[in-house]
Short mmCIF file of C-alpha atoms in Angstrom, two decimals:
data_model
loop_
_atom_site.label_atom_id
_atom_site.label_comp_id
_atom_site.label_asym_id
_atom_site.label_seq_id
_atom_site.Cartn_x
_atom_site.Cartn_y
_atom_site.Cartn_z
CA MET A 251 8.83 -24.71 23.44
CA SER A 252 7.43 -22.36 20.40
CA LEU A 253 5.55 -19.47 21.43
CA LEU A 254 2.98 -19.96 18.47
CA SER A 255 2.71 -23.55 16.67
CA CYS A 256 0.57 -24.14 13.68
CA ALA A 257 -0.13 -27.42 12.47
CA GLY A 258 -2.03 -28.26 9.14
CA LEU A 259 -4.10 -25.07 8.84
CA GLN A 260 -6.67 -25.23 6.16
CA LYS A 261 -9.31 -22.29 5.22
CA THR A 262 -11.85 -23.10 2.60
CA PHE A 263 -14.38 -19.97 2.24
CA PRO A 264 -18.10 -20.64 1.74
CA ASN A 265 -17.96 -19.67 -1.96
CA GLY A 266 -15.54 -22.63 -2.45
CA THR A 267 -12.21 -20.38 -2.50
CA VAL A 268 -9.32 -22.40 -0.94
CA ALA A 269 -6.91 -19.82 1.01
CA LEU A 270 -4.64 -22.09 2.73
CA ARG A 271 -3.78 -25.68 2.20
CA GLY A 272 -1.98 -27.22 5.16
CA VAL A 273 0.27 -24.75 6.53
CA ASP A 274 2.50 -25.47 9.26
CA LEU A 275 4.47 -22.61 11.18
CA GLU A 276 6.46 -22.35 14.23
CA ILE A 277 7.49 -18.75 16.00
CA GLU A 278 9.89 -18.74 18.72
CA PRO A 279 10.46 -16.21 21.47
CA GLY A 280 12.75 -13.27 20.13
CA GLU A 281 12.53 -14.06 16.58
CA ILE A 282 11.72 -11.84 13.65
CA ARG A 283 9.60 -14.12 11.26
CA ALA A 284 9.15 -12.66 7.72
CA LEU A 285 6.08 -13.91 6.17
CA VAL A 286 5.78 -13.08 2.23
CA GLY A 287 4.08 -14.02 -0.82
CA ALA A 288 2.15 -13.03 -3.79
CA ASN A 289 -1.11 -11.10 -3.46
CA GLY A 290 -3.53 -14.01 -3.17
CA ALA A 291 -1.05 -16.35 -1.55
CA GLY A 292 -2.83 -16.74 1.58
CA LYS A 293 -0.84 -14.35 4.11
CA SER A 294 -4.08 -12.11 4.63
CA THR A 295 -5.91 -15.24 5.62
CA MET A 296 -3.29 -16.90 7.77
CA ILE A 297 -3.12 -13.48 9.73
CA LYS A 298 -6.78 -13.62 10.37
CA ILE A 299 -6.68 -16.99 11.66
CA VAL A 300 -3.58 -16.65 13.87
CA SER A 301 -5.18 -13.32 15.27
CA GLY A 302 -8.52 -14.85 16.14
CA ALA A 303 -10.36 -13.20 13.44
CA VAL A 304 -11.72 -16.20 11.49
CA PRO A 305 -11.71 -19.72 12.14
CA PRO A 306 -9.43 -22.30 10.27
CA SER A 307 -11.45 -24.97 8.30
CA ALA A 308 -8.87 -27.57 9.50
CA GLY A 309 -5.79 -27.84 11.75
CA GLU A 310 -4.36 -26.71 15.06
CA LEU A 311 -3.22 -23.61 16.96
CA ARG A 312 -0.67 -23.88 19.96
CA TRP A 313 0.25 -20.98 22.28
CA LYS A 314 2.89 -21.86 24.27
CA GLY A 315 2.46 -25.85 23.94
CA ARG A 316 -1.08 -25.92 24.61
CA PRO A 317 -4.03 -26.27 22.05
CA VAL A 318 -6.21 -22.73 21.78
CA THR A 319 -9.26 -21.63 19.71
CA TRP A 320 -9.50 -17.92 19.78
CA HIS A 321 -12.86 -16.73 18.75
CA SER A 322 -11.84 -13.07 18.33
CA PRO A 323 -8.92 -10.90 18.32
CA ARG A 324 -9.83 -9.93 21.89
CA ASP A 325 -9.13 -13.76 23.00
CA ALA A 326 -5.72 -13.77 21.24
CA ASN A 327 -4.96 -10.34 22.92
CA ARG A 328 -5.49 -11.90 26.31
CA ASP A 329 -3.17 -14.80 25.77
CA GLY A 330 -0.60 -12.28 24.47
CA LEU A 331 -0.89 -11.89 20.75
CA SER A 332 -1.57 -8.83 19.05
CA THR A 333 -1.80 -7.41 15.62
CA LEU A 334 -0.99 -4.28 13.85
CA HIS A 335 -3.02 -4.20 10.45
CA GLN A 336 -1.54 -2.45 7.35
CA HIS A 337 -4.84 0.16 7.41
CA VAL A 338 -4.70 1.45 10.81
CA GLU A 339 -8.25 2.22 12.19
CA LEU A 340 -8.37 4.89 14.77
CA VAL A 341 -11.01 7.47 15.86
CA SER A 342 -9.86 10.70 14.63
CA THR A 343 -11.82 12.75 17.21
CA LEU A 344 -9.98 11.15 19.95
CA SER A 345 -6.48 12.15 21.10
CA ILE A 346 -3.38 9.86 20.72
CA GLU A 347 -3.58 8.76 24.50
CA ASP A 348 -7.18 7.97 24.25
CA ASN A 349 -6.95 5.79 21.00
CA VAL A 350 -3.91 3.76 22.44
CA PHE A 351 -5.76 2.53 25.37
CA LEU A 352 -9.20 2.17 23.59
CA ARG A 353 -9.09 -1.18 23.56
CA ASP A 354 -8.96 -1.28 27.57
CA ALA A 355 -10.53 2.00 28.36
CA GLY A 356 -12.30 0.55 31.42
CA LEU A 357 -9.11 -0.33 32.83
CA TRP A 358 -7.42 3.07 32.91
CA ARG A 359 -9.81 5.34 35.04
CA ASN A 360 -6.86 6.76 36.52
CA SER A 361 -5.76 9.55 34.12
CA ARG A 362 -2.46 10.13 36.18
CA ALA A 363 -1.78 6.20 35.91
CA ARG A 364 -2.85 6.02 32.28
CA ARG A 365 -0.44 9.00 31.29
CA ARG A 366 2.31 7.24 33.19
CA ARG A 367 1.94 4.26 31.11
CA PHE A 368 1.73 5.69 27.99
CA VAL A 369 5.12 7.84 28.54
CA GLU A 370 6.63 4.19 29.59
CA LEU A 371 5.10 2.34 26.58
CA ALA A 372 6.25 5.28 24.33
CA ASP A 373 9.74 5.67 25.58
CA SER A 374 10.24 1.86 25.30
CA VAL A 375 10.10 1.79 21.50
CA GLY A 376 11.75 5.10 20.89
CA LEU A 377 8.30 7.00 20.28
CA ALA A 378 8.64 9.41 23.51
CA HIS A 379 8.45 12.51 20.87
CA LEU A 380 4.49 11.65 20.43
CA ASP A 381 2.22 14.33 22.06
CA PRO A 382 -0.40 12.05 24.03
CA GLY A 383 -2.86 14.90 23.86
CA LYS A 384 -2.69 15.55 20.41
CA PRO A 385 -6.08 14.78 18.36
CA VAL A 386 -5.42 11.97 15.66
CA SER A 387 -7.25 14.01 13.26
CA GLU A 388 -4.27 16.28 12.97
CA LEU A 389 -1.55 13.42 12.24
CA ALA A 390 0.04 12.53 8.96
CA VAL A 391 0.08 9.26 8.05
CA ALA A 392 3.38 8.23 9.49
CA GLU A 393 2.28 9.39 13.05
CA ARG A 394 -1.05 7.55 12.65
CA GLN A 395 0.89 4.24 12.12
CA MET A 396 3.08 4.88 15.19
CA VAL A 397 -0.26 5.38 17.24
CA GLY A 398 -1.48 2.22 15.78
CA MET A 399 1.92 0.28 16.83
CA LEU A 400 1.57 1.79 20.37
CA GLN A 401 -2.10 0.63 20.52
CA ALA A 402 -1.12 -3.06 19.60
CA LEU A 403 1.98 -2.90 21.90
CA GLU A 404 -0.44 -1.57 25.10
CA GLY A 405 -1.11 -5.01 26.36
CA ASP A 406 2.28 -5.83 26.69
CA PRO A 407 2.16 -8.82 23.95
CA GLN A 408 4.73 -11.69 23.62
CA LEU A 409 4.06 -11.85 19.88
CA ILE A 410 3.12 -9.01 17.65
CA ILE A 411 1.88 -9.32 13.86
CA MET A 412 2.93 -6.42 11.82
CA ASP A 413 0.90 -6.59 8.47
CA GLU A 414 2.63 -4.03 5.78
CA PRO A 415 3.64 -1.36 8.57
CA THR A 416 5.68 0.46 6.32
CA ALA A 417 3.55 0.39 2.96
CA ALA A 418 2.33 4.03 3.46
CA LEU A 419 5.62 5.33 4.87
CA ALA A 420 8.85 7.19 3.42
CA GLY A 421 12.45 5.91 3.93
CA HIS A 422 13.13 7.83 7.14
CA GLU A 423 9.70 6.85 8.57
CA ARG A 424 10.47 3.23 7.74
CA ALA A 425 13.52 3.56 9.95
CA LEU A 426 11.53 4.21 12.97
CA VAL A 427 9.38 0.96 12.35
CA PHE A 428 12.61 -0.72 12.10
CA ASP A 429 13.77 0.63 15.15
CA VAL A 430 10.70 -0.34 17.03
CA VAL A 431 11.04 -4.19 15.59
CA ARG A 432 14.50 -4.16 16.49
CA ARG A 433 13.54 -2.90 20.14
CA LEU A 434 11.02 -5.54 20.79
CA LYS A 435 13.46 -8.26 19.59
CA GLU A 436 15.99 -7.30 22.24
CA ALA A 437 13.18 -7.24 24.82
CA GLY A 438 12.57 -11.04 23.84
CA ARG A 439 9.44 -10.43 22.13
CA ALA A 440 8.34 -12.21 18.88
CA VAL A 441 7.52 -10.38 15.74
CA VAL A 442 5.81 -11.78 12.41
CA TYR A 443 6.64 -9.05 9.89
CA VAL A 444 4.38 -9.24 6.68
CA SER A 445 5.89 -7.19 3.80
CA HIS A 446 6.01 -6.91 0.14
CA LEU A 447 9.15 -4.61 0.34
CA LEU A 448 11.81 -7.40 0.17
CA ASP A 449 14.81 -5.08 1.42
CA GLU A 450 12.89 -4.69 4.64
CA VAL A 451 12.67 -8.29 4.75
CA ARG A 452 16.32 -8.67 4.27
CA ASP A 453 17.34 -6.52 6.61
CA LEU A 454 15.15 -7.23 9.38
CA SER A 455 14.30 -10.64 9.65
CA ASP A 456 15.86 -13.69 11.27
CA THR A 457 13.77 -16.11 9.42
CA ILE A 458 11.55 -16.34 6.06
CA THR A 459 8.20 -18.18 5.35
CA VAL A 460 7.12 -17.97 1.84
CA LEU A 461 3.61 -18.86 0.88
CA ARG A 462 2.25 -19.20 -2.68
CA ASP A 463 -1.40 -20.46 -3.57
CA GLY A 464 -2.13 -21.30 -0.03
CA ARG A 465 0.84 -23.44 0.63
CA VAL A 466 4.32 -22.96 2.28
CA VAL A 467 6.76 -23.12 -0.58
CA TRP A 468 10.09 -22.09 1.27
CA ASP A 469 10.90 -21.94 5.15
CA GLY A 470 14.06 -21.17 6.73
CA ARG A 471 16.68 -18.57 7.81
CA ASN A 472 17.32 -15.40 6.09
CA SER A 473 20.98 -16.24 5.24
CA ASP A 474 20.08 -19.40 3.34
CA ILE A 475 18.05 -18.08 0.40
CA SER A 476 19.71 -15.50 -2.37
CA ASP A 477 17.47 -12.22 -3.55
CA ALA A 478 16.76 -14.00 -7.04
CA GLU A 479 15.78 -17.20 -5.25
CA LEU A 480 13.39 -15.64 -2.99
CA VAL A 481 11.70 -13.77 -5.80
CA ARG A 482 11.53 -17.05 -7.80
CA GLU A 483 9.74 -18.50 -4.68
CA ILE A 484 7.09 -15.84 -4.20
CA VAL A 485 6.11 -15.59 -7.84
CA GLY A 486 6.81 -19.04 -9.02
CA ARG A 487 8.47 -17.41 -12.22
CA ASP A 488 11.31 -14.94 -13.02
CA VAL A 489 10.23 -11.41 -12.99
CA SER A 490 13.57 -9.97 -14.32
CA GLU A 491 12.43 -9.26 -17.91
CA LEU A 492 9.49 -7.24 -16.63
CA ASP A 493 11.58 -5.25 -14.41
CA HIS A 494 13.99 -3.87 -17.40
CA TYR A 495 13.34 -0.19 -17.97
CA ASP A 496 12.65 0.33 -21.72
CA SER A 497 11.67 3.91 -22.75
CA VAL A 498 8.69 4.28 -25.52
CA LEU A 499 8.97 7.99 -25.58
CA ARG A 500 9.19 9.23 -29.15
CA ALA A 501 11.77 12.33 -29.67
CA ASP A 502 9.25 14.16 -31.59
CA ALA A 503 6.28 13.61 -28.96
CA PRO A 504 4.28 16.93 -28.50
CA VAL A 505 3.67 18.48 -25.29
CA VAL A 506 0.23 17.51 -23.83
CA VAL A 507 0.34 18.61 -20.40
CA ARG A 508 1.56 22.39 -19.28
CA ALA A 509 1.66 23.31 -15.52
CA ALA A 510 2.48 26.97 -14.57
CA ASP A 511 3.04 27.85 -10.83
CA VAL A 512 0.51 25.12 -9.82
CA GLY A 513 -0.02 24.33 -6.38
CA ALA A 514 -2.51 23.95 -3.36
CA ARG A 515 -3.80 27.21 -2.30
CA ALA A 516 -3.01 26.60 1.16
CA GLU A 517 0.91 25.75 0.66
CA THR A 518 3.58 28.21 -0.30
CA ASN A 519 5.74 26.42 -3.09
CA ARG A 520 4.48 26.30 -6.57
CA VAL A 521 5.35 23.85 -9.47
CA SER A 522 5.88 24.28 -12.95
CA LEU A 523 6.31 21.15 -15.23
CA GLU A 524 5.52 19.57 -18.70
CA VAL A 525 4.26 16.37 -19.78
CA ARG A 526 4.73 14.88 -23.45
CA ALA A 527 2.33 12.58 -25.23
CA GLY A 528 3.32 9.07 -24.14
CA GLU A 529 5.91 10.00 -21.39
CA VAL A 530 5.79 8.74 -17.90
CA VAL A 531 7.16 11.45 -15.52
CA GLY A 532 7.95 10.16 -11.97
CA ILE A 533 8.05 12.52 -8.88
CA ALA A 534 10.31 11.15 -6.32
CA GLY A 535 9.70 12.83 -2.56
CA LEU A 536 9.66 11.91 0.85
CA LEU A 537 6.54 11.99 3.02
CA GLY A 538 5.47 15.56 3.58
CA SER A 539 7.11 16.65 0.30
CA GLY A 540 4.20 17.90 -1.25
CA ARG A 541 3.94 15.01 -3.89
CA SER A 542 0.21 13.90 -3.19
CA THR A 543 -0.84 17.16 -2.55
CA LEU A 544 0.48 18.21 -6.20
CA LEU A 545 -1.45 15.51 -7.66
CA ARG A 546 -4.54 16.52 -5.88
CA SER A 547 -4.21 20.10 -6.77
CA MET A 548 -3.97 19.42 -10.61
CA PHE A 549 -7.11 16.78 -10.20
CA GLY A 550 -9.02 19.77 -8.08
CA ASP A 551 -9.18 17.67 -5.28
CA VAL A 552 -7.81 20.60 -3.18
CA LYS A 553 -8.07 24.35 -4.14
CA ARG A 554 -5.76 24.82 -6.81
CA VAL A 555 -3.45 27.99 -7.83
CA GLY A 556 -1.85 28.33 -11.04
CA GLU A 557 -2.53 27.39 -14.65
CA LEU A 558 -2.86 23.93 -15.95
CA ARG A 559 -3.41 23.24 -19.46
CA ILE A 560 -4.23 20.12 -21.50
CA LEU A 561 -3.68 20.28 -25.19
CA ASP A 562 -3.50 23.94 -24.81
CA LYS A 563 -6.95 24.41 -23.01
CA PRO A 564 -7.54 25.32 -19.66
CA VAL A 565 -8.52 22.78 -17.13
CA GLY A 566 -11.29 23.69 -14.50
CA ARG A 567 -10.43 23.72 -10.59
CA THR A 568 -12.80 21.13 -9.70
CA PRO A 569 -12.68 17.32 -10.03
CA ALA A 570 -15.59 17.19 -12.42
CA ALA A 571 -13.97 19.97 -14.53
CA ALA A 572 -10.74 18.00 -14.61
CA MET A 573 -12.49 14.76 -15.40
CA ARG A 574 -14.07 16.88 -18.54
CA SER A 575 -10.82 17.67 -19.75
CA GLY A 576 -9.57 14.36 -19.61
CA VAL A 577 -7.73 14.15 -15.95
CA ALA A 578 -8.05 11.03 -14.02
CA LEU A 579 -6.64 10.48 -10.64
CA VAL A 580 -5.68 7.21 -8.99
CA PRO A 581 -5.41 7.81 -5.22
CA GLU A 582 -3.09 6.70 -2.76
CA ASP A 583 -5.66 4.86 -0.31
CA ARG A 584 -7.57 2.65 -2.83
CA VAL A 585 -9.64 1.24 0.18
CA ALA A 586 -10.88 4.88 1.68
CA GLU A 587 -11.10 6.98 -1.72
CA GLY A 588 -10.44 4.79 -4.80
CA LEU A 589 -12.93 1.98 -4.83
CA VAL A 590 -16.40 1.05 -3.49
CA SER A 591 -15.33 -1.98 -1.56
CA ASP A 592 -18.58 -4.12 -1.47
CA TRP A 593 -19.52 -3.17 -5.10
CA SER A 594 -18.36 -5.52 -8.08
CA ILE A 595 -15.63 -5.28 -10.22
CA ALA A 596 -17.92 -4.23 -13.18
CA ALA A 597 -19.70 -1.53 -11.04
CA ASN A 598 -16.25 0.20 -9.87
CA THR A 599 -14.56 -0.16 -13.32
CA SER A 600 -17.76 1.77 -15.09
CA LEU A 601 -17.92 4.60 -12.64
CA PRO A 602 -16.03 7.08 -14.42
CA SER A 603 -17.87 5.97 -17.42
CA LEU A 604 -21.66 6.13 -16.59
CA ALA A 605 -22.70 8.58 -18.94
CA ARG A 606 -20.92 7.11 -21.84
CA LEU A 607 -22.73 3.90 -20.72
CA SER A 608 -26.23 5.06 -19.75
CA ARG A 609 -26.71 7.25 -22.98
CA GLY A 610 -29.61 8.95 -21.53
CA ARG A 611 -30.63 6.10 -19.02
CA VAL A 612 -30.71 6.56 -15.76
CA LEU A 613 -28.59 3.21 -14.84
CA PRO A 614 -26.03 1.95 -17.10
CA LYS A 615 -26.77 -0.97 -19.54
CA ARG A 616 -25.66 -3.91 -17.58
CA ARG A 617 -24.29 -5.67 -20.74
CA ALA A 618 -22.11 -2.73 -21.61
CA GLU A 619 -20.83 -2.47 -17.98
CA ARG A 620 -19.97 -6.14 -17.75
CA GLU A 621 -18.31 -5.92 -21.27
CA LEU A 622 -16.16 -2.79 -20.15
CA ALA A 623 -15.18 -4.74 -17.23
CA GLU A 624 -14.23 -7.87 -18.87
CA THR A 625 -11.89 -5.90 -21.06
CA ALA A 626 -10.19 -4.54 -17.96
CA VAL A 627 -9.80 -8.18 -16.73
CA ARG A 628 -8.16 -9.22 -19.59
CA ALA A 629 -6.04 -6.49 -20.49
CA LEU A 630 -4.56 -6.06 -16.56
CA GLY A 631 -4.78 -9.75 -15.69
CA ILE A 632 -7.13 -9.26 -13.01
CA ARG A 633 -7.84 -12.53 -11.23
CA ALA A 634 -11.24 -13.23 -10.05
CA GLN A 635 -14.00 -15.43 -10.53
CA SER A 636 -15.94 -13.00 -12.60
CA THR A 637 -16.66 -9.42 -13.04
CA ALA A 638 -19.47 -9.89 -10.51
CA THR A 639 -16.95 -10.53 -7.79
CA PRO A 640 -16.87 -7.90 -5.16
CA VAL A 641 -13.68 -6.11 -5.05
CA ASN A 642 -13.38 -6.57 -1.01
CA SER A 643 -12.84 -10.44 -2.07
CA LEU A 644 -9.64 -9.49 -4.09
CA SER A 645 -6.14 -9.33 -2.96
CA GLY A 646 -4.39 -6.13 -2.76
CA GLY A 647 -2.54 -6.37 -6.16
CA ASN A 648 -5.68 -7.42 -8.05
CA ALA A 649 -7.98 -4.56 -6.28
CA GLN A 650 -5.32 -2.06 -7.19
CA LYS A 651 -5.72 -3.43 -10.90
CA VAL A 652 -9.49 -2.83 -10.67
CA LEU A 653 -8.63 1.07 -9.67
CA LEU A 654 -6.15 1.43 -12.40
CA ALA A 655 -8.48 0.04 -14.80
CA LYS A 656 -11.56 2.12 -13.49
CA TRP A 657 -9.60 5.16 -14.67
CA LEU A 658 -7.94 3.79 -18.26
CA LEU A 659 -11.31 2.79 -19.08
CA SER A 660 -12.31 6.50 -19.00
CA LYS A 661 -9.78 7.21 -21.94
CA PRO A 662 -8.03 9.99 -20.23
CA ALA A 663 -5.55 12.34 -21.54
CA LEU A 664 -3.35 12.65 -18.37
CA LEU A 665 -3.56 9.91 -15.76
CA LEU A 666 -2.17 10.76 -12.34
CA LEU A 667 -1.08 7.95 -10.24
CA ASP A 668 -0.18 8.16 -6.34
CA GLU A 669 1.57 5.09 -5.15
CA PRO A 670 0.10 2.60 -7.93
CA THR A 671 2.54 -0.20 -6.75
CA GLN A 672 2.29 0.57 -2.97
CA GLY A 673 1.42 -2.44 -0.86
CA VAL A 674 1.39 -5.35 -3.71
CA ASP A 675 3.65 -7.97 -4.33
CA VAL A 676 6.75 -8.15 -6.86
CA GLY A 677 4.75 -9.86 -9.78
CA ALA A 678 1.82 -7.38 -9.47
CA LYS A 679 4.12 -4.66 -9.33
CA ALA A 680 5.61 -5.78 -12.49
CA GLU A 681 2.37 -6.13 -14.12
CA ILE A 682 1.13 -2.92 -13.14
CA ARG A 683 4.37 -1.30 -14.38
CA ALA A 684 3.74 -2.99 -17.75
CA CYS A 685 0.51 -1.55 -18.01
CA ILE A 686 1.23 1.95 -17.25
CA LYS A 687 4.05 1.64 -19.92
CA ASP A 688 1.65 -0.23 -22.37
CA SER A 689 -0.71 2.87 -21.93
CA ALA A 690 2.08 5.56 -22.51
CA SER A 691 2.87 3.74 -25.67
CA ASP A 692 -0.44 4.54 -27.04
CA GLY A 693 -0.15 8.29 -26.42
CA LEU A 694 -1.16 8.62 -22.75
CA SER A 695 0.67 11.15 -20.47
CA VAL A 696 1.39 9.66 -17.21
CA ILE A 697 2.52 11.35 -13.78
CA VAL A 698 3.44 8.93 -10.94
CA VAL A 699 4.30 9.66 -7.65
CA SER A 700 6.22 6.66 -5.95
CA SER A 701 8.15 6.50 -2.38
CA GLU A 702 9.33 3.31 -3.91
CA PHE A 703 12.39 5.06 -5.91
CA ASP A 704 13.31 1.46 -7.60
CA GLN A 705 9.72 1.38 -9.10
CA LEU A 706 10.06 4.96 -10.65
CA LEU A 707 13.39 3.93 -12.07
CA ALA A 708 11.77 0.87 -13.65
CA MET A 709 9.02 2.77 -15.30
CA CYS A 710 9.61 6.42 -15.97
CA ASP A 711 11.38 8.51 -18.95
CA ARG A 712 11.74 11.25 -16.73
CA ILE A 713 11.85 11.89 -12.95
CA LEU A 714 11.46 14.96 -11.03
CA VAL A 715 12.40 15.19 -7.34
CA LEU A 716 10.08 17.08 -4.94
CA ARG A 717 11.49 18.57 -1.60
CA ARG A 718 9.40 20.68 0.53
CA GLY A 719 7.10 21.52 -2.24
CA ALA A 720 9.67 22.68 -4.95
CA ILE A 721 11.07 20.66 -7.89
CA VAL A 722 14.82 20.29 -6.97
CA ALA A 723 15.83 17.98 -9.92
CA ASP A 724 14.68 17.02 -13.46
CA LEU A 725 16.72 14.01 -14.24
CA PRO A 726 16.26 11.90 -17.58
CA ASN A 727 16.06 8.04 -16.67
CA ASN A 728 19.21 6.51 -17.40
CA ARG A 729 21.80 4.59 -15.58
CA GLU A 730 23.39 7.30 -13.69
CA VAL A 731 20.17 7.91 -11.96
CA THR A 732 20.22 5.54 -8.92
CA GLU A 733 18.28 5.06 -5.93
CA PRO A 734 20.92 6.68 -3.66
CA LEU A 735 20.80 9.80 -5.99
CA LEU A 736 17.29 9.91 -5.53
CA MET A 737 17.27 9.70 -2.08
CA ALA A 738 19.86 12.16 -1.63
CA LEU A 739 18.05 14.72 -3.52
CA ALA A 740 14.67 14.20 -1.91
CA SER A 741 16.29 14.24 1.76
CA GLY A 742 18.45 17.53 1.12
CA LEU A 743 21.67 15.48 1.71
#
């Protein structure tokens, strides 16, 4: 008997958007099922329906053979289904242990029993190293993800849905997640693993379900489909031509950006680098290498030491001063820092350009704001009903394009990109890379951080390897530079 059975699931939202079109799915005990698809394919809606967050418009859910109607995630939790979301929501002021048992705090009045349960739970999935009393506010991204995983496992679920659990993690942190997934399988639990990282899908899953435009277009065993076939099923086309790296840098391109001993005041290491007009410079580094901190210090988001110059003019040490000098930063967390989620595409893309659009007015001219957004929608291939569409109704890939457009429309001299292709599907990755390279061909200088080294190899003219806050290699991007080489340099092997 299947653990979870979905039959004919459909979902149409009040605005007329059809997200699911008759999806059938069977999950067996002890199975690792990968759920993949392009942004907007219906994965998020599928997860919400199965976890009880939203009701289907039609179709049926069966849990262990009996029909169920879950009105909330708590209902699903009670029956034995739990969800680990991509963006883990924790209470920063509470400890790791408090967060793990937050949903059932009333059941754990005995602190000693709760501590024993925490130790037992953490040990069962190889996370015994976590300090239960440590405040969540002091945790790195990878550690927060592990706490979210323990929270999802706390009720001893039989099926765990993991939505992009490694999207914000580097290679060695991902290995911890893989170990947890395999331990769950050995214990007879089922996992629905949602990921845009196809190497993870291939390594972990027993079976794969591909969604496209709200329909299941492929469903079967992992071993029955090739990498090329899987990509074609996901995007509905061949993206190989977009994946080919083709440098656009001119040999005589002038130096635009000079950084001398730049870094965050709170850190000890300093970085010096140069970027030419039209050059895309990649920074390869593992989590904790200082890659994001370097970009934030250049933007003035953290206190900076050292000297940063653009076109031989000094750049101020605040975000406002950096923006006046032509520096733009696309942050890693588009939800919390990059976009105002309930605002429209037009309102978001116009934010850095308000002074130009307002021309002395308190608010920007709506027509100018709309025309600017329409330019971005066309240029980046943003899929939305109109520029009035709220950003929180877009898929992850389209939301990322809005964030990229927001800063490109400000016409910067230096664009700093922190994980621009993180958590988006293979087709959107290719489109974002193409947009970055097109912008560079117009003379824009770009520095891009990515934990996905294959993405750096597909878009950069040069790659710097950062380890413990210091540049340990400066490599021209040619066929001799490979992912294993970058990983070895970044990890100190």
